[in-house]
PDB file of C-alpha atoms and ligand atoms in Angstrom:
ATOM      1  CA  MET A 173      19.443  -6.221  14.822  1.00  0.00           C
ATOM      2  CA  LEU A 174      17.302  -3.096  14.399  1.00  0.00           C
ATOM      3  CA  LYS A 175      16.908  -0.430  17.059  1.00  0.00           C
ATOM      4  CA  VAL A 176      14.653   2.594  16.653  1.00  0.00           C
ATOM      5  CA  ASP A 177      15.215   5.037  19.487  1.00  0.00           C
ATOM      6  CA  LYS A 178      12.986   8.038  20.297  1.00  0.00           C
ATOM      7  CA  LEU A 179      12.194   8.654  16.657  1.00  0.00           C
ATOM      8  CA  ASN A 180      10.340  11.855  15.736  1.00  0.00           C
ATOM      9  CA  PHE A 181       9.254  12.559  12.200  1.00  0.00           C
ATOM     10  CA  SER A 182       7.138  15.282  10.557  1.00  0.00           C
ATOM     11  CA  TYR A 183       5.842  15.796   7.042  1.00  0.00           C
ATOM     12  CA  GLY A 184       6.300  19.583   6.869  1.00  0.00           C
ATOM     13  CA  ASP A 185       4.590  20.995   9.968  1.00  0.00           C
ATOM     14  CA  MET A 186       2.651  17.835  10.681  1.00  0.00           C
ATOM     15  CA  GLN A 187       4.320  15.510  13.174  1.00  0.00           C
ATOM     16  CA  VAL A 188       3.264  11.916  12.521  1.00  0.00           C
ATOM     17  CA  ILE A 189       5.811   9.894  14.586  1.00  0.00           C
ATOM     18  CA  TRP A 190       6.305  10.705  18.283  1.00  0.00           C
ATOM     19  CA  ASP A 191       9.229   9.346  20.364  1.00  0.00           C
ATOM     20  CA  LEU A 192       8.922   5.937  18.769  1.00  0.00           C
ATOM     21  CA  ASP A 193      11.003   3.108  20.269  1.00  0.00           C
ATOM     22  CA  LEU A 194      11.120  -0.246  18.510  1.00  0.00           C
ATOM     23  CA  VAL A 195      13.494  -3.214  18.565  1.00  0.00           C
ATOM     24  CA  VAL A 196      13.725  -6.155  16.177  1.00  0.00           C
ATOM     25  CA  ASN A 197      15.991  -9.033  17.217  1.00  0.00           C
ATOM     26  CA  ALA A 198      17.640 -11.285  14.638  1.00  0.00           C
ATOM     27  CA  GLY A 199      15.367 -14.195  13.762  1.00  0.00           C
ATOM     28  CA  GLU A 200      12.119 -12.581  14.903  1.00  0.00           C
ATOM     29  CA  ILE A 201       8.845 -11.744  13.219  1.00  0.00           C
ATOM     30  CA  VAL A 202       7.840  -8.393  14.700  1.00  0.00           C
ATOM     31  CA  THR A 203       4.614  -6.702  13.715  1.00  0.00           C
ATOM     32  CA  VAL A 204       3.446  -3.120  14.008  1.00  0.00           C
ATOM     33  CA  VAL A 205      -0.323  -2.929  13.947  1.00  0.00           C
ATOM     34  CA  GLY A 206      -2.549   0.102  13.891  1.00  0.00           C
ATOM     35  CA  ALA A 207      -5.361   1.835  12.055  1.00  0.00           C
ATOM     36  CA  ASN A 208      -5.162   3.756   8.811  1.00  0.00           C
ATOM     37  CA  GLY A 209      -2.844   6.744   9.194  1.00  0.00           C
ATOM     38  CA  ALA A 210      -1.247   5.576  12.477  1.00  0.00           C
ATOM     39  CA  GLY A 211       2.227   6.021  10.972  1.00  0.00           C
ATOM     40  CA  LYS A 212       3.112   2.439  10.069  1.00  0.00           C
ATOM     41  CA  SER A 213       4.319   3.119   6.503  1.00  0.00           C
ATOM     42  CA  THR A 214       6.155   6.237   7.651  1.00  0.00           C
ATOM     43  CA  THR A 215       8.063   4.168  10.214  1.00  0.00           C
ATOM     44  CA  LEU A 216       9.205   1.760   7.484  1.00  0.00           C
ATOM     45  CA  ARG A 217      10.090   4.632   5.148  1.00  0.00           C
ATOM     46  CA  ASN A 218      12.343   6.069   7.861  1.00  0.00           C
ATOM     47  CA  ILE A 219      14.105   2.715   8.323  1.00  0.00           C
ATOM     48  CA  SER A 220      14.658   2.494   4.534  1.00  0.00           C
ATOM     49  CA  ARG A 221      15.889   6.120   4.559  1.00  0.00           C
ATOM     50  CA  LEU A 222      13.287   7.114   1.952  1.00  0.00           C
ATOM     51  CA  VAL A 223      12.420   9.961   4.324  1.00  0.00           C
ATOM     52  CA  LYS A 224      14.730  11.585   6.884  1.00  0.00           C
ATOM     53  CA  TRP A 225      13.761  11.813  10.546  1.00  0.00           C
ATOM     54  CA  GLN A 226      14.160  15.028  12.563  1.00  0.00           C
ATOM     55  CA  SER A 227      15.305  13.532  15.869  1.00  0.00           C
ATOM     56  CA  GLY A 228      16.072  10.169  17.438  1.00  0.00           C
ATOM     57  CA  SER A 229      18.067   7.383  15.836  1.00  0.00           C
ATOM     58  CA  ILE A 230      17.824   4.106  13.965  1.00  0.00           C
ATOM     59  CA  SER A 231      20.636   1.570  13.975  1.00  0.00           C
ATOM     60  CA  PHE A 232      21.027  -1.701  12.107  1.00  0.00           C
ATOM     61  CA  ASN A 233      23.577  -4.162  13.485  1.00  0.00           C
ATOM     62  CA  ASP A 234      25.026  -1.191  15.391  1.00  0.00           C
ATOM     63  CA  ALA A 235      25.472   0.944  12.237  1.00  0.00           C
ATOM     64  CA  ASP A 236      23.831   4.380  12.448  1.00  0.00           C
ATOM     65  CA  LEU A 237      21.404   4.495   9.499  1.00  0.00           C
ATOM     66  CA  ALA A 238      21.457   8.321   9.468  1.00  0.00           C
ATOM     67  CA  LYS A 239      24.753   8.007   7.603  1.00  0.00           C
ATOM     68  CA  PHE A 240      23.332   5.992   4.717  1.00  0.00           C
ATOM     69  CA  GLU A 241      21.294   6.546   1.561  1.00  0.00           C
ATOM     70  CA  PRO A 242      18.404   4.227   0.596  1.00  0.00           C
ATOM     71  CA  HIS A 243      20.462   2.156  -1.890  1.00  0.00           C
ATOM     72  CA  GLU A 244      23.178   1.657   0.738  1.00  0.00           C
ATOM     73  CA  VAL A 245      20.577   0.454   3.229  1.00  0.00           C
ATOM     74  CA  VAL A 246      19.567  -2.237   0.708  1.00  0.00           C
ATOM     75  CA  GLU A 247      23.237  -3.260   0.311  1.00  0.00           C
ATOM     76  CA  MET A 248      23.414  -3.575   4.105  1.00  0.00           C
ATOM     77  CA  GLY A 249      20.620  -6.152   4.027  1.00  0.00           C
ATOM     78  CA  ILE A 250      17.340  -4.290   4.584  1.00  0.00           C
ATOM     79  CA  VAL A 251      14.661  -4.430   1.913  1.00  0.00           C
ATOM     80  CA  GLN A 252      11.215  -2.829   1.928  1.00  0.00           C
ATOM     81  CA  VAL A 253       8.298  -4.418   0.077  1.00  0.00           C
ATOM     82  CA  PRO A 254       6.036  -1.398  -0.404  1.00  0.00           C
ATOM     83  CA  GLU A 255       2.320  -1.079   0.181  1.00  0.00           C
ATOM     84  CA  GLY A 256       0.434  -1.564  -3.101  1.00  0.00           C
ATOM     85  CA  ARG A 257       3.147  -3.918  -4.487  1.00  0.00           C
ATOM     86  CA  LYS A 258       4.741  -1.345  -6.878  1.00  0.00           C
ATOM     87  CA  ILE A 259       6.014  -4.010  -9.235  1.00  0.00           C
ATOM     88  CA  PHE A 260       7.159  -2.981 -12.724  1.00  0.00           C
ATOM     89  CA  PRO A 261       3.936  -3.576 -14.721  1.00  0.00           C
ATOM     90  CA  GLU A 262       5.534  -3.445 -18.184  1.00  0.00           C
ATOM     91  CA  MET A 263       8.197  -5.997 -17.309  1.00  0.00           C
ATOM     92  CA  THR A 264       7.792  -9.768 -17.187  1.00  0.00           C
ATOM     93  CA  VAL A 265       7.944 -11.736 -13.950  1.00  0.00           C
ATOM     94  CA  ILE A 266      11.528 -12.816 -14.547  1.00  0.00           C
ATOM     95  CA  GLU A 267      12.574  -9.253 -15.452  1.00  0.00           C
ATOM     96  CA  ASN A 268      10.997  -7.940 -12.240  1.00  0.00           C
ATOM     97  CA  LEU A 269      12.955 -10.554 -10.281  1.00  0.00           C
ATOM     98  CA  ARG A 270      16.228  -9.673 -12.013  1.00  0.00           C
ATOM     99  CA  MET A 271      15.692  -6.018 -11.063  1.00  0.00           C
ATOM    100  CA  GLY A 272      15.703  -7.181  -7.443  1.00  0.00           C
ATOM    101  CA  SER A 273      19.184  -8.640  -7.787  1.00  0.00           C
ATOM    102  CA  PHE A 274      20.671  -5.510  -9.316  1.00  0.00           C
ATOM    103  CA  ILE A 275      22.589  -4.546  -6.170  1.00  0.00           C
ATOM    104  CA  LYS A 276      26.230  -5.612  -5.994  1.00  0.00           C
ATOM    105  CA  SER A 277      25.900  -7.912  -2.998  1.00  0.00           C
ATOM    106  CA  ALA A 278      22.984  -9.875  -4.554  1.00  0.00           C
ATOM    107  CA  ARG A 279      24.332 -10.359  -8.088  1.00  0.00           C
ATOM    108  CA  PRO A 280      26.480 -13.452  -7.423  1.00  0.00           C
ATOM    109  CA  LYS A 281      23.460 -15.215  -5.885  1.00  0.00           C
ATOM    110  CA  ARG A 282      20.977 -14.306  -8.625  1.00  0.00           C
ATOM    111  CA  ASP A 283      20.381 -17.815 -10.029  1.00  0.00           C
ATOM    112  CA  GLU A 284      20.255 -19.428  -6.599  1.00  0.00           C
ATOM    113  CA  ASN A 285      17.737 -16.813  -5.442  1.00  0.00           C
ATOM    114  CA  ILE A 286      15.579 -17.232  -8.561  1.00  0.00           C
ATOM    115  CA  ASP A 287      15.371 -20.984  -7.801  1.00  0.00           C
ATOM    116  CA  ARG A 288      14.532 -20.196  -4.181  1.00  0.00           C
ATOM    117  CA  VAL A 289      11.661 -17.815  -5.000  1.00  0.00           C
ATOM    118  CA  PHE A 290      10.276 -20.096  -7.722  1.00  0.00           C
ATOM    119  CA  THR A 291      10.194 -22.945  -5.193  1.00  0.00           C
ATOM    120  CA  MET A 292       8.381 -20.683  -2.744  1.00  0.00           C
ATOM    121  CA  PHE A 293       5.989 -19.330  -5.409  1.00  0.00           C
ATOM    122  CA  PRO A 294       5.404 -21.992  -8.120  1.00  0.00           C
ATOM    123  CA  ARG A 295       2.747 -19.680  -9.612  1.00  0.00           C
ATOM    124  CA  LEU A 296       5.486 -17.171 -10.504  1.00  0.00           C
ATOM    125  CA  LYS A 297       7.498 -19.891 -12.236  1.00  0.00           C
ATOM    126  CA  GLU A 298       4.426 -20.791 -14.338  1.00  0.00           C
ATOM    127  CA  ARG A 299       4.050 -17.107 -15.265  1.00  0.00           C
ATOM    128  CA  GLU A 300       7.730 -16.351 -15.747  1.00  0.00           C
ATOM    129  CA  LYS A 301       7.183 -14.610 -19.113  1.00  0.00           C
ATOM    130  CA  GLN A 302       3.926 -12.833 -18.264  1.00  0.00           C
ATOM    131  CA  LEU A 303       3.886  -9.048 -17.827  1.00  0.00           C
ATOM    132  CA  GLY A 304       3.689  -8.105 -14.149  1.00  0.00           C
ATOM    133  CA  GLY A 305       0.823  -5.659 -14.687  1.00  0.00           C
ATOM    134  CA  THR A 306      -1.440  -8.345 -16.171  1.00  0.00           C
ATOM    135  CA  MET A 307      -1.367 -10.569 -13.074  1.00  0.00           C
ATOM    136  CA  SER A 308      -3.907 -10.703 -10.226  1.00  0.00           C
ATOM    137  CA  GLY A 309      -3.422  -8.714  -7.019  1.00  0.00           C
ATOM    138  CA  GLY A 310      -2.303 -11.823  -5.139  1.00  0.00           C
ATOM    139  CA  GLU A 311       0.200 -12.777  -7.829  1.00  0.00           C
ATOM    140  CA  GLN A 312       1.558  -9.229  -7.874  1.00  0.00           C
ATOM    141  CA  GLN A 313       1.999  -9.404  -4.090  1.00  0.00           C
ATOM    142  CA  MET A 314       3.921 -12.674  -4.486  1.00  0.00           C
ATOM    143  CA  LEU A 315       6.096 -10.981  -7.114  1.00  0.00           C
ATOM    144  CA  ALA A 316       6.727  -7.953  -4.875  1.00  0.00           C
ATOM    145  CA  ILE A 317       7.845 -10.202  -2.010  1.00  0.00           C
ATOM    146  CA  ALA A 318       9.924 -12.382  -4.347  1.00  0.00           C
ATOM    147  CA  ARG A 319      11.613  -9.305  -5.847  1.00  0.00           C
ATOM    148  CA  GLY A 320      12.462  -8.189  -2.308  1.00  0.00           C
ATOM    149  CA  LEU A 321      13.974 -11.600  -1.534  1.00  0.00           C
ATOM    150  CA  MET A 322      16.174 -11.296  -4.640  1.00  0.00           C
ATOM    151  CA  THR A 323      18.190  -8.631  -2.775  1.00  0.00           C
ATOM    152  CA  ASN A 324      19.194 -11.369  -0.316  1.00  0.00           C
ATOM    153  CA  PRO A 325      17.964  -9.445   2.738  1.00  0.00           C
ATOM    154  CA  LYS A 326      18.752 -10.050   6.392  1.00  0.00           C
ATOM    155  CA  LEU A 327      15.692  -7.971   7.337  1.00  0.00           C
ATOM    156  CA  ILE A 328      12.554  -7.681   5.198  1.00  0.00           C
ATOM    157  CA  LEU A 329      10.091  -4.826   5.816  1.00  0.00           C
ATOM    158  CA  LEU A 330       6.613  -5.784   4.632  1.00  0.00           C
ATOM    159  CA  ASP A 331       4.068  -2.981   4.255  1.00  0.00           C
ATOM    160  CA  GLU A 332       0.466  -4.259   4.319  1.00  0.00           C
ATOM    161  CA  PRO A 333       1.090  -7.391   2.244  1.00  0.00           C
ATOM    162  CA  SER A 334      -2.473  -8.646   2.750  1.00  0.00           C
ATOM    163  CA  LEU A 335      -4.212  -5.441   1.651  1.00  0.00           C
ATOM    164  CA  GLY A 336      -7.026  -6.028  -0.831  1.00  0.00           C
ATOM    165  CA  LEU A 337      -6.477  -9.787  -1.140  1.00  0.00           C
ATOM    166  CA  ALA A 338      -9.099 -12.560  -0.984  1.00  0.00           C
ATOM    167  CA  PRO A 339      -9.135 -14.629   2.238  1.00  0.00           C
ATOM    168  CA  LEU A 340      -7.375 -17.684   0.764  1.00  0.00           C
ATOM    169  CA  MET A 341      -4.604 -15.516  -0.640  1.00  0.00           C
ATOM    170  CA  VAL A 342      -4.287 -13.702   2.704  1.00  0.00           C
ATOM    171  CA  LYS A 343      -3.731 -17.066   4.397  1.00  0.00           C
ATOM    172  CA  PHE A 344      -1.137 -18.038   1.783  1.00  0.00           C
ATOM    173  CA  ILE A 345       0.760 -14.750   2.213  1.00  0.00           C
ATOM    174  CA  PHE A 346       0.877 -15.111   6.022  1.00  0.00           C
ATOM    175  CA  ASP A 347       2.089 -18.738   5.643  1.00  0.00           C
ATOM    176  CA  ILE A 348       4.796 -17.497   3.258  1.00  0.00           C
ATOM    177  CA  ILE A 349       5.914 -14.827   5.750  1.00  0.00           C
ATOM    178  CA  GLN A 350       6.464 -17.598   8.309  1.00  0.00           C
ATOM    179  CA  GLU A 351       8.349 -19.675   5.726  1.00  0.00           C
ATOM    180  CA  ILE A 352      10.622 -16.719   4.845  1.00  0.00           C
ATOM    181  CA  ASN A 353      11.351 -16.325   8.550  1.00  0.00           C
ATOM    182  CA  ARG A 354      12.093 -20.058   8.925  1.00  0.00           C
ATOM    183  CA  GLN A 355      14.629 -19.654   6.114  1.00  0.00           C
ATOM    184  CA  GLY A 356      16.535 -17.190   8.301  1.00  0.00           C
ATOM    185  CA  VAL A 357      15.186 -13.771   7.269  1.00  0.00           C
ATOM    186  CA  THR A 358      14.114 -11.431  10.075  1.00  0.00           C
ATOM    187  CA  VAL A 359      10.700  -9.852   9.436  1.00  0.00           C
ATOM    188  CA  LEU A 360       9.194  -6.481  10.321  1.00  0.00           C
ATOM    189  CA  LEU A 361       5.579  -6.540   9.224  1.00  0.00           C
ATOM    190  CA  VAL A 362       3.144  -3.637   9.329  1.00  0.00           C
ATOM    191  CA  GLU A 363      -0.504  -4.532   8.927  1.00  0.00           C
ATOM    192  CA  GLN A 364      -4.084  -3.474   9.374  1.00  0.00           C
ATOM    193  CA  ASN A 365      -4.977  -7.171   9.509  1.00  0.00           C
ATOM    194  CA  VAL A 366      -4.411  -7.230  13.254  1.00  0.00           C
ATOM    195  CA  TYR A 367      -5.674 -10.754  13.880  1.00  0.00           C
ATOM    196  CA  GLN A 368      -3.502 -12.519  11.300  1.00  0.00           C
ATOM    197  CA  SER A 369      -0.363 -10.527  12.028  1.00  0.00           C
ATOM    198  CA  LEU A 370      -0.568 -10.957  15.810  1.00  0.00           C
ATOM    199  CA  ARG A 371      -1.145 -14.666  15.231  1.00  0.00           C
ATOM    200  CA  ILE A 372       2.206 -15.153  13.457  1.00  0.00           C
ATOM    201  CA  ALA A 373       4.318 -12.504  15.243  1.00  0.00           C
ATOM    202  CA  HIS A 374       6.783 -13.255  18.017  1.00  0.00           C
ATOM    203  CA  ARG A 375       6.343  -9.706  19.316  1.00  0.00           C
ATOM    204  CA  ALA A 376       4.145  -6.778  18.408  1.00  0.00           C
ATOM    205  CA  TYR A 377       3.752  -3.034  18.781  1.00  0.00           C
ATOM    206  CA  VAL A 378       0.431  -1.225  18.667  1.00  0.00           C
ATOM    207  CA  LEU A 379       0.684   2.216  17.079  1.00  0.00           C
ATOM    208  CA  GLU A 380      -1.926   4.951  17.536  1.00  0.00           C
ATOM    209  CA  THR A 381      -1.452   8.393  15.924  1.00  0.00           C
ATOM    210  CA  GLY A 382       2.295   7.928  15.703  1.00  0.00           C
ATOM    211  CA  ARG A 383       2.838   6.665  19.256  1.00  0.00           C
ATOM    212  CA  VAL A 384       3.499   3.174  20.585  1.00  0.00           C
ATOM    213  CA  VAL A 385       0.631   2.559  23.016  1.00  0.00           C
ATOM    214  CA  MET A 386       1.269  -1.103  23.732  1.00  0.00           C
ATOM    215  CA  THR A 387       3.879  -3.755  23.127  1.00  0.00           C
ATOM    216  CA  GLY A 388       4.123  -7.451  23.935  1.00  0.00           C
ATOM    217  CA  VAL A 389       4.103 -11.012  22.698  1.00  0.00           C
ATOM    218  CA  GLY A 390       1.808 -11.485  19.660  1.00  0.00           C
ATOM    219  CA  GLU A 391      -0.479 -14.079  21.274  1.00  0.00           C
ATOM    220  CA  GLU A 392      -0.734 -12.001  24.473  1.00  0.00           C
ATOM    221  CA  LEU A 393      -1.927  -8.925  22.595  1.00  0.00           C
ATOM    222  CA  LEU A 394      -4.521 -11.004  20.758  1.00  0.00           C
ATOM    223  CA  ASN A 395      -6.146 -11.576  24.141  1.00  0.00           C
ATOM    224  CA  ASN A 396      -5.761  -7.992  25.340  1.00  0.00           C
ATOM    225  CA  ASP A 397      -9.076  -6.193  25.955  1.00  0.00           C
ATOM    226  CA  HIS A 398      -8.006  -2.894  24.381  1.00  0.00           C
ATOM    227  CA  VAL A 399      -6.732  -4.644  21.242  1.00  0.00           C
ATOM    228  CA  LYS A 400      -9.877  -6.765  21.013  1.00  0.00           C
ATOM    229  CA  LYS A 401     -12.122  -3.716  21.288  1.00  0.00           C
ATOM    230  CA  ALA A 402     -10.106  -1.322  19.110  1.00  0.00           C
ATOM    231  CA  PHE A 403      -9.077  -3.673  16.290  1.00  0.00           C
ATOM    232  CA  LEU A 404     -10.905  -6.968  16.417  1.00  0.00           C
ATOM    233  CA  GLY A 405     -14.472  -5.709  16.895  1.00  0.00           C
ATOM    234  CA  MET A 406     -14.949  -7.907  19.979  1.00  0.00           C
TER     235      MET A 406
HETATM  236  P1  LIG B 637      -1.915   3.500   5.872  1.00  0.00           P
HETATM  237  O1  LIG B 637      -2.266   2.105   6.124  1.00  0.00           O
HETATM  238  O2  LIG B 637      -3.076   4.348   5.464  1.00  0.00           O
HETATM  239  O3  LIG B 637      -0.713   3.687   4.988  1.00  0.00           O
HETATM  240  P2  LIG B 637      -0.169   4.137   8.032  1.00  0.00           P
HETATM  241  O4  LIG B 637      -0.326   3.719   9.438  1.00  0.00           O
HETATM  242  O5  LIG B 637       0.851   3.440   7.215  1.00  0.00           O
HETATM  243  O6  LIG B 637      -1.553   4.072   7.308  1.00  0.00           O
HETATM  244  P3  LIG B 637       1.159   6.533   7.236  1.00  0.00           P
HETATM  245  O7  LIG B 637       0.951   6.270   5.782  1.00  0.00           O
HETATM  246  O8  LIG B 637       2.501   6.355   7.800  1.00  0.00           O
HETATM  247  O9  LIG B 637       0.143   5.673   8.071  1.00  0.00           O
HETATM  248  O10 LIG B 637       0.638   8.014   7.529  1.00  0.00           O
HETATM  249  C1  LIG B 637       0.783   8.662   8.787  1.00  0.00           C
HETATM  250  C2  LIG B 637       0.262  10.086   8.672  1.00  0.00           C
HETATM  251  O11 LIG B 637       1.103  10.812   7.771  1.00  0.00           O
HETATM  252  C3  LIG B 637      -1.145  10.186   8.105  1.00  0.00           C
HETATM  253  O12 LIG B 637      -1.792  11.244   8.776  1.00  0.00           O
HETATM  254  C4  LIG B 637      -0.923  10.542   6.644  1.00  0.00           C
HETATM  255  O13 LIG B 637      -1.994  11.308   6.143  1.00  0.00           O
HETATM  256  C5  LIG B 637       0.343  11.369   6.700  1.00  0.00           C
HETATM  257  N1  LIG B 637       1.163  11.236   5.478  1.00  0.00           N
HETATM  258  C6  LIG B 637       1.574  10.083   4.909  1.00  0.00           C
HETATM  259  N2  LIG B 637       2.350  10.326   3.821  1.00  0.00           N
HETATM  260  C7  LIG B 637       2.436  11.682   3.713  1.00  0.00           C
HETATM  261  C8  LIG B 637       3.084  12.577   2.808  1.00  0.00           C
HETATM  262  N3  LIG B 637       3.825  12.112   1.790  1.00  0.00           N
HETATM  263  N4  LIG B 637       2.914  13.904   3.005  1.00  0.00           N
HETATM  264  C9  LIG B 637       2.168  14.390   4.043  1.00  0.00           C
HETATM  265  N5  LIG B 637       1.536  13.604   4.939  1.00  0.00           N
HETATM  266  C10 LIG B 637       1.646  12.279   4.786  1.00  0.00           C
END
């Protein structure tokens, strides 16, 4: 579904992605794990076309993403849920959700998708009329994911969805990611929570200073000595 091939990207003079190869097959949960500053968000921002790579390529269902602008990428079926939620704080929950279905391809399914996300997140239904900015971090993360689902994506890019959340909420968010995947959405997840993300991922990539240093099946990497030492404190 998604193929990143020898991607190189620099912010000004500073190269932060080096010859990055990554594949996501339809139906998978793939995770990219790595420390702060490894280049995880930058990889997602390249896929969404929010920044433009210098060399290499990214294709989505065989379409060359270099030819598309960010809003066109969303129409094609890729949505990014950004790090730090970035919901609209002055809008209510339902208004935030409606903003997610603004794109042409999602409009006809707006009501169906609202029902779907309210079933997934009953807490959002209860708080339908509450302003986004007045909700807890966990609720805002639910809203950010739900708003992403309102675009009716084929591929959802999740940037650090567990960041700053209490343990119970972290568990809930990882359960929800699996549920979204069961409902037919392919998932590319970037996370510093290496243990939880490797636990749910079909396949994983380990990123260090902008380079893929290891790739494999999620469970396999959990038992890998380098991963244990570098990320799990074991
Ligand atoms: P984090 O979890 O901290 O977001 P990350 O793995 O997602 O980490 P990136 O945010 O992709 O890492 O950052 C990769 C490198 O690029 C870091 O060295 C970071 O300082 C740098 N960087 C990120 N955004 C910019 C920017 N807008 N301008 C210049 N440098 C940037």
